[in-house]
PDB file of N, CA and C in Angstrom:
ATOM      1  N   UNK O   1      -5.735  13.390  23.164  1.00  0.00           N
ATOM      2  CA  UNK O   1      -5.733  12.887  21.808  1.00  0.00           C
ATOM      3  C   UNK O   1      -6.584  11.630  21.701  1.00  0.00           C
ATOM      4  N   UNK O   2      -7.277  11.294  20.487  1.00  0.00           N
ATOM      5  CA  UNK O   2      -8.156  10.421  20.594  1.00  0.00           C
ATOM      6  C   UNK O   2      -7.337   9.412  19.277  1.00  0.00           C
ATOM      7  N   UNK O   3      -7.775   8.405  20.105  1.00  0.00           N
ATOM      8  CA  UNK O   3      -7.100   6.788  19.244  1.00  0.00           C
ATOM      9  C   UNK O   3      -7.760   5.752  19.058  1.00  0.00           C
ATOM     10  N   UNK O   4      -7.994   5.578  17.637  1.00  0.00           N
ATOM     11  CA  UNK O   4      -8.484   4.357  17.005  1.00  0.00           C
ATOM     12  C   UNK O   4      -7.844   2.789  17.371  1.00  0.00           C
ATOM     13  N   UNK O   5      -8.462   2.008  17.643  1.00  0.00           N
ATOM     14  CA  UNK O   5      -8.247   0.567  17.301  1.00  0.00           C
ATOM     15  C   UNK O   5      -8.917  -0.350  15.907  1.00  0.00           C
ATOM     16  N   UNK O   6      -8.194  -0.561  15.443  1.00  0.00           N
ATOM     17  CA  UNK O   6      -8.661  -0.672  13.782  1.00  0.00           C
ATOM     18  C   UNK O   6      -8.240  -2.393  13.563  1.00  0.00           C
ATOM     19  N   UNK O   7      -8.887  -3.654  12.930  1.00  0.00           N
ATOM     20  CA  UNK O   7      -8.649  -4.625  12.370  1.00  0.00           C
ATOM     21  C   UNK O   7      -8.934  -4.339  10.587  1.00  0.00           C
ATOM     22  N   UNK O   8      -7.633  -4.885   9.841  1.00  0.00           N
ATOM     23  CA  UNK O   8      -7.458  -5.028   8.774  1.00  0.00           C
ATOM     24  C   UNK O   8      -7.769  -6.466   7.963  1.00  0.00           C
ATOM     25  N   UNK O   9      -8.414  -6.283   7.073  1.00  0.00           N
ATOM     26  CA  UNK O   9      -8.335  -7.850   6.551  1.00  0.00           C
ATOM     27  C   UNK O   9      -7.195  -7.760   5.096  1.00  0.00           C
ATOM     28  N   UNK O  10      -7.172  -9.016   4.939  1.00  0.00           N
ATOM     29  CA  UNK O  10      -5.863  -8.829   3.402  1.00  0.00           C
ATOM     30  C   UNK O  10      -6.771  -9.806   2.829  1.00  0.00           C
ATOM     31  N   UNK O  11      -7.218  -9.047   1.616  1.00  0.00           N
ATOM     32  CA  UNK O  11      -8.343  -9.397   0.461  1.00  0.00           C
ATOM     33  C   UNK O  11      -7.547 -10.412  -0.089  1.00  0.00           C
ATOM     34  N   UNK O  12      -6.303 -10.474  -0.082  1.00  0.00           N
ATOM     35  CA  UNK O  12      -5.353 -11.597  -0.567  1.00  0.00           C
ATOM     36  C   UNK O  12      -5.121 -12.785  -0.088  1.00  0.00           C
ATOM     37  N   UNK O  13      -5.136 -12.740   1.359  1.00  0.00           N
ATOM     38  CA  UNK O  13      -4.735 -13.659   1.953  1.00  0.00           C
ATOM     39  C   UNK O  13      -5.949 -14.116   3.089  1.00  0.00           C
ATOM     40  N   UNK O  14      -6.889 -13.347   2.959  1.00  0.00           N
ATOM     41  CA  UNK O  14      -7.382 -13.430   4.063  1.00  0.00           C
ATOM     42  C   UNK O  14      -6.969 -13.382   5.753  1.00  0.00           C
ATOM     43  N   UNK O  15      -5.965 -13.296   6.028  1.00  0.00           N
ATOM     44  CA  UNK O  15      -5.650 -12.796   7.142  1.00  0.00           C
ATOM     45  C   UNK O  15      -5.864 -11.969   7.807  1.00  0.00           C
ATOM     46  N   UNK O  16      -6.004 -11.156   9.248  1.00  0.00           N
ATOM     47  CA  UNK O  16      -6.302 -10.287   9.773  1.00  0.00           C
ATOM     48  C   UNK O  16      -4.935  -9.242  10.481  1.00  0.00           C
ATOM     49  N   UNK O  17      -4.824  -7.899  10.507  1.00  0.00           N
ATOM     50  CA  UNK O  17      -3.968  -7.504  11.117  1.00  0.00           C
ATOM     51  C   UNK O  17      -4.769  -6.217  11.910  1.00  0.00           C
ATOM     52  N   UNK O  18      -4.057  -6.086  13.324  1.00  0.00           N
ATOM     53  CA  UNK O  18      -4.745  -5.161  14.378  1.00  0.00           C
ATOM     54  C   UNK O  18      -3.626  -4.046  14.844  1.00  0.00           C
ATOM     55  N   UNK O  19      -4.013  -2.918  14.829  1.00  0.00           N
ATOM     56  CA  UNK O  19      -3.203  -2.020  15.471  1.00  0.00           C
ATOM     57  C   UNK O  19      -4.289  -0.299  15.941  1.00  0.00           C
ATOM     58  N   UNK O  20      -3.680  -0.044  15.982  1.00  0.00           N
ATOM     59  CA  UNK O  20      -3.822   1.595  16.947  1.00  0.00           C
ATOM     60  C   UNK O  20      -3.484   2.652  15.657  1.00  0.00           C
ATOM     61  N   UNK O  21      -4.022   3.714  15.794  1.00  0.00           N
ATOM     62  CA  UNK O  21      -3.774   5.075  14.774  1.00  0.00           C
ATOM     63  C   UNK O  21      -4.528   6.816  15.561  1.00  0.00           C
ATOM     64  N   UNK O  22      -4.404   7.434  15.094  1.00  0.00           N
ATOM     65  CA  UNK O  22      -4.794   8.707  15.514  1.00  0.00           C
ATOM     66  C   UNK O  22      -5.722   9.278  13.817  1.00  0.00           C
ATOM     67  N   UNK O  23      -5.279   8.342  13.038  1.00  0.00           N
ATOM     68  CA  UNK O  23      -5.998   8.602  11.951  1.00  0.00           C
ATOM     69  C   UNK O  23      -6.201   7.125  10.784  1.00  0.00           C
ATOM     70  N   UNK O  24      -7.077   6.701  10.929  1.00  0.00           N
ATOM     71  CA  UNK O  24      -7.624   5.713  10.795  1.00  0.00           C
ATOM     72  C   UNK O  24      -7.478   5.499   9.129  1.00  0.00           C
ATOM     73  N   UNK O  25      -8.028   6.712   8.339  1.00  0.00           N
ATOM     74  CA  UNK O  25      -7.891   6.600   6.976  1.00  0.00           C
ATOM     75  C   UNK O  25      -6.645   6.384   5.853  1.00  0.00           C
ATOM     76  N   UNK O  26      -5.796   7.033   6.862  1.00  0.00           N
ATOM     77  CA  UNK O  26      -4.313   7.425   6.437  1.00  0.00           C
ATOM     78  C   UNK O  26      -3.261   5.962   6.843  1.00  0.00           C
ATOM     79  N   UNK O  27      -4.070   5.270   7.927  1.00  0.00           N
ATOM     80  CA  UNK O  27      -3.158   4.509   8.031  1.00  0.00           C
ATOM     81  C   UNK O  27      -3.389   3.308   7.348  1.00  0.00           C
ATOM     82  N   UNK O  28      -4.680   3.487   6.555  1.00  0.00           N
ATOM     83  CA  UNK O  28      -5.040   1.855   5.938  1.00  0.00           C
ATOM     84  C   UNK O  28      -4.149   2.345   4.348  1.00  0.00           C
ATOM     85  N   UNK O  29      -4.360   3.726   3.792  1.00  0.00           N
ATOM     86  CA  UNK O  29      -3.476   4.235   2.908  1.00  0.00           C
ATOM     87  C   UNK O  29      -1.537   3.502   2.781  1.00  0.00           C
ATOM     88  N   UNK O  30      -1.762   4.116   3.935  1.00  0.00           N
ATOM     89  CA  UNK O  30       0.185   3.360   4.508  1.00  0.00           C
ATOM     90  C   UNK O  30       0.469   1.852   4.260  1.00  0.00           C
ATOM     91  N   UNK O  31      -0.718   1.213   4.806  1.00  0.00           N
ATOM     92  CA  UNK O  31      -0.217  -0.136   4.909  1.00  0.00           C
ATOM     93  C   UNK O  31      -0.621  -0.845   3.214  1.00  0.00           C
ATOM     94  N   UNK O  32      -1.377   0.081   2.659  1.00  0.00           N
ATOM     95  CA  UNK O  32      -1.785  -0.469   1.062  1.00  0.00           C
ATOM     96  C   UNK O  32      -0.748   0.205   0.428  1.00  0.00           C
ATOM     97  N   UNK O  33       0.214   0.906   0.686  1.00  0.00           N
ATOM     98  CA  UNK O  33       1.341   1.235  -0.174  1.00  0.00           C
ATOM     99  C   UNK O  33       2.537   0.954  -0.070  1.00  0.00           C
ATOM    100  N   UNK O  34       2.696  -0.197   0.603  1.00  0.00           N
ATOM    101  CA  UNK O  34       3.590  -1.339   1.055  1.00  0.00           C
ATOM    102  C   UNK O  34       4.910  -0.991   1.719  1.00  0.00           C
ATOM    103  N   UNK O  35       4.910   0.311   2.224  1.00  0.00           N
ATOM    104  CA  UNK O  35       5.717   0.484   3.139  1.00  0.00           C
ATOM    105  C   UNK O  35       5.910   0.203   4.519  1.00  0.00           C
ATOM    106  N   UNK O  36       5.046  -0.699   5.125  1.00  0.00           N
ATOM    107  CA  UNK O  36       4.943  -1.713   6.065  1.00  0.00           C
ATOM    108  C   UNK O  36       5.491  -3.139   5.918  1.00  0.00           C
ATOM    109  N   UNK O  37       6.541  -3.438   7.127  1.00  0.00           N
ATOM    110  CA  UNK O  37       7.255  -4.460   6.332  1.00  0.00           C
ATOM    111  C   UNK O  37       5.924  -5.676   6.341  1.00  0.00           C
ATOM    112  N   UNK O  38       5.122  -5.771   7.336  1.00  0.00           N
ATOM    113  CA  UNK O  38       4.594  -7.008   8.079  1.00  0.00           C
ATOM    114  C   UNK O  38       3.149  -7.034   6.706  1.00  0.00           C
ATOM    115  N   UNK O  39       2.744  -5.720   6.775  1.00  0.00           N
ATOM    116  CA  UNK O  39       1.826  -6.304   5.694  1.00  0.00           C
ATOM    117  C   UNK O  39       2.091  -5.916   3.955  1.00  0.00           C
ATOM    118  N   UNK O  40       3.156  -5.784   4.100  1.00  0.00           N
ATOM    119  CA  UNK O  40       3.223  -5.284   2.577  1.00  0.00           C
ATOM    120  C   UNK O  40       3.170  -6.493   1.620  1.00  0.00           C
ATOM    121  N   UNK O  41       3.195  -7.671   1.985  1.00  0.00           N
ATOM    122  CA  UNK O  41       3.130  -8.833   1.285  1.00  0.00           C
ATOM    123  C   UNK O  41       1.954  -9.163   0.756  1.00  0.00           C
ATOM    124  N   UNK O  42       1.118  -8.892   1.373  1.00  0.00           N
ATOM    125  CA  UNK O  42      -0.644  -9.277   1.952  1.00  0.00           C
ATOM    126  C   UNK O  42      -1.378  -8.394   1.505  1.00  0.00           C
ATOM    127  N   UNK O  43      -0.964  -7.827   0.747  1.00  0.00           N
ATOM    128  CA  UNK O  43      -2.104  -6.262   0.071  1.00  0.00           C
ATOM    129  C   UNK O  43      -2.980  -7.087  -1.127  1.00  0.00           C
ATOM    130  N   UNK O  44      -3.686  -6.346  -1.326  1.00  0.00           N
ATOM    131  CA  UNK O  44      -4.749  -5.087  -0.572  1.00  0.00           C
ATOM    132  C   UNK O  44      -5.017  -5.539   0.549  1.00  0.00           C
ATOM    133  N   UNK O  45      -5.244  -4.222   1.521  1.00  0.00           N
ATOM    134  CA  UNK O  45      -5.970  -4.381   2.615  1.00  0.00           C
ATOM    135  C   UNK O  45      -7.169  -3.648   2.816  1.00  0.00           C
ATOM    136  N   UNK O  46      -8.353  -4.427   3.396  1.00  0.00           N
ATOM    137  CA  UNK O  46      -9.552  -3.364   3.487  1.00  0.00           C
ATOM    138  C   UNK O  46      -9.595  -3.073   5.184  1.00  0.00           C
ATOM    139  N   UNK O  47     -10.366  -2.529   5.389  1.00  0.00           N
ATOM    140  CA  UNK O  47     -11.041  -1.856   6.793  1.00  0.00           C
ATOM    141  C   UNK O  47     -12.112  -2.752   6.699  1.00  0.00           C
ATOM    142  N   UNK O  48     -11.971  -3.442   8.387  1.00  0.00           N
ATOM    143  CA  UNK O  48     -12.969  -4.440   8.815  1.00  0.00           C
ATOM    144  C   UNK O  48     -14.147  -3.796  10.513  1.00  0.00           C
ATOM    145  N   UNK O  49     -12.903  -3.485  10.982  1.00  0.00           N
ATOM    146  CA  UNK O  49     -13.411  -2.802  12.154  1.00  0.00           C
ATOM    147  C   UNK O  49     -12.683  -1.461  12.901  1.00  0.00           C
ATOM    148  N   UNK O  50     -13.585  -0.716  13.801  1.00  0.00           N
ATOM    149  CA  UNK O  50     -13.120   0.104  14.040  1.00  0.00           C
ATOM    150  C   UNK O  50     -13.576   0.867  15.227  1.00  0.00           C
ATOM    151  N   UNK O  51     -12.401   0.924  16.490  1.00  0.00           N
ATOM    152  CA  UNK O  51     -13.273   0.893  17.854  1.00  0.00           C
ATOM    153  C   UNK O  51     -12.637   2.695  18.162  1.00  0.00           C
ATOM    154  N   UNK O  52     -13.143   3.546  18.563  1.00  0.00           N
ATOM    155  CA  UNK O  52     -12.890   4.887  19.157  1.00  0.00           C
ATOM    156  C   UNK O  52     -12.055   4.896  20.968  1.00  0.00           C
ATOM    157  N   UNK O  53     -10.580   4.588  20.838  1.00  0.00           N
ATOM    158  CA  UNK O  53     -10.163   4.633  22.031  1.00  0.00           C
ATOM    159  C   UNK O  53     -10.060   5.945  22.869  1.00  0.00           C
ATOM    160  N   UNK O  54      -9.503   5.880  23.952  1.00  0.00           N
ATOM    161  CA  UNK O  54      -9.068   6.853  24.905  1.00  0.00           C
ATOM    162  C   UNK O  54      -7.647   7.249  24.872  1.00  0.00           C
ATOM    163  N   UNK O  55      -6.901   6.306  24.795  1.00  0.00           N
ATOM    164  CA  UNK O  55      -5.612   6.485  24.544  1.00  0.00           C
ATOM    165  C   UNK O  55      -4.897   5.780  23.823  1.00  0.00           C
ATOM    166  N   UNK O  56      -3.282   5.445  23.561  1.00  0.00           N
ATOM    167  CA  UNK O  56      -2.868   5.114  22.723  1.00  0.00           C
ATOM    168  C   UNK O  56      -2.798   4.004  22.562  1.00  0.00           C
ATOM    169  N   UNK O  57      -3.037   3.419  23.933  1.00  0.00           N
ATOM    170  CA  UNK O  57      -2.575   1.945  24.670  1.00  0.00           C
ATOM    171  C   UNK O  57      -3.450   0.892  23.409  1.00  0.00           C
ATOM    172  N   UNK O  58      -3.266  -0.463  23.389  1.00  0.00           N
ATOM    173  CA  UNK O  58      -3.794  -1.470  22.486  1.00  0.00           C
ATOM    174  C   UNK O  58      -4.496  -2.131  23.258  1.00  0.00           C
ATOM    175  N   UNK O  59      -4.426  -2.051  24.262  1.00  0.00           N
ATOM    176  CA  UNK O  59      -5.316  -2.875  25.580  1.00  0.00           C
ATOM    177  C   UNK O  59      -6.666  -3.530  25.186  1.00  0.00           C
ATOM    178  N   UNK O  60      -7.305  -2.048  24.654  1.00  0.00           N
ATOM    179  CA  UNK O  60      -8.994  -2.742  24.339  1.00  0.00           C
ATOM    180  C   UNK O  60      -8.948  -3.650  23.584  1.00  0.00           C
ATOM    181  N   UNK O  61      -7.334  -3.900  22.373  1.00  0.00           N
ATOM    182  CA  UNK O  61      -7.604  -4.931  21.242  1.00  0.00           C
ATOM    183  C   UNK O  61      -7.595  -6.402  21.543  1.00  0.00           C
ATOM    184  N   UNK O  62      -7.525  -6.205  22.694  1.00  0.00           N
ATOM    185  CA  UNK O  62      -7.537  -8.127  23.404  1.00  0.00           C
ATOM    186  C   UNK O  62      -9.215  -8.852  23.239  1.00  0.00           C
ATOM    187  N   UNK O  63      -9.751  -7.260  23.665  1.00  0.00           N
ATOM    188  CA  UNK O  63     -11.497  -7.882  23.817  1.00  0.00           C
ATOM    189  C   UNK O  63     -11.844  -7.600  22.466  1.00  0.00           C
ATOM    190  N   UNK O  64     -11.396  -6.627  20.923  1.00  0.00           N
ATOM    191  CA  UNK O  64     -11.538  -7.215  20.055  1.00  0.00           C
ATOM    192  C   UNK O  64     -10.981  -8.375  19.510  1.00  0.00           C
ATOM    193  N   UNK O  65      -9.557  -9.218  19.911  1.00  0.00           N
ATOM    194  CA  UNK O  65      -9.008 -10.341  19.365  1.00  0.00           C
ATOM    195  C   UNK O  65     -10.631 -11.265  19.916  1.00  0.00           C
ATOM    196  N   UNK O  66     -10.499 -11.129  21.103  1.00  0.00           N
ATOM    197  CA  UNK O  66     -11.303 -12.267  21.717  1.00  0.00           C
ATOM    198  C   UNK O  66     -12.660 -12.446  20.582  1.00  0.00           C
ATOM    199  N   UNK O  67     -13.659 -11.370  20.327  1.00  0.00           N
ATOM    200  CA  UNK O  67     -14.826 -11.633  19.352  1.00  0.00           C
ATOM    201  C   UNK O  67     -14.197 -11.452  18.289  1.00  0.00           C
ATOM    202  N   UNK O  68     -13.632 -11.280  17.491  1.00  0.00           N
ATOM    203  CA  UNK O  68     -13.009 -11.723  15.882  1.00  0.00           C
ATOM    204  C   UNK O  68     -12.178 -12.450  15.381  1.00  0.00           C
ATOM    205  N   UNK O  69     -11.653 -13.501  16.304  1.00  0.00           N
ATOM    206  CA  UNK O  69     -10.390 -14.459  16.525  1.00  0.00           C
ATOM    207  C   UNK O  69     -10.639 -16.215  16.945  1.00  0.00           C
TER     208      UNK O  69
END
């Protein structure tokens, strides 16, 4: 199975949020329809970045924190 690493920005707040998906489109959908507790405050959210993982793990998102942080 192939897994996204995705950074979110909040057009509101400017803040950034990072996580993992298997479907990248659907999950920026989820978190803009505020059924996420962590960003439902912070909406809209757009799509900032977006890395093609191997697995599910978040691992690679350290070396994206490191250049976008």
């Amino acid at each position: 199975m192939m897994f996204y690493a995705y950074i979110l920005r909040s057009e509101a707040h400017g803040t950034h949020y990072y996580g993992s998906t298997q479907d990248v489109e659907s999950r920026l959908k989820y978190h803009n329809s505020g059924k996420v507790r962590y960003t439902k405050g912070r909406r809209p959210w757009i799509l900032v970045y977006v890395e093609q993982n191997v697995s599910q793990s978040v691992v690679g998102l350290d070396t994206i924190e490191e250049n976008w942080f």
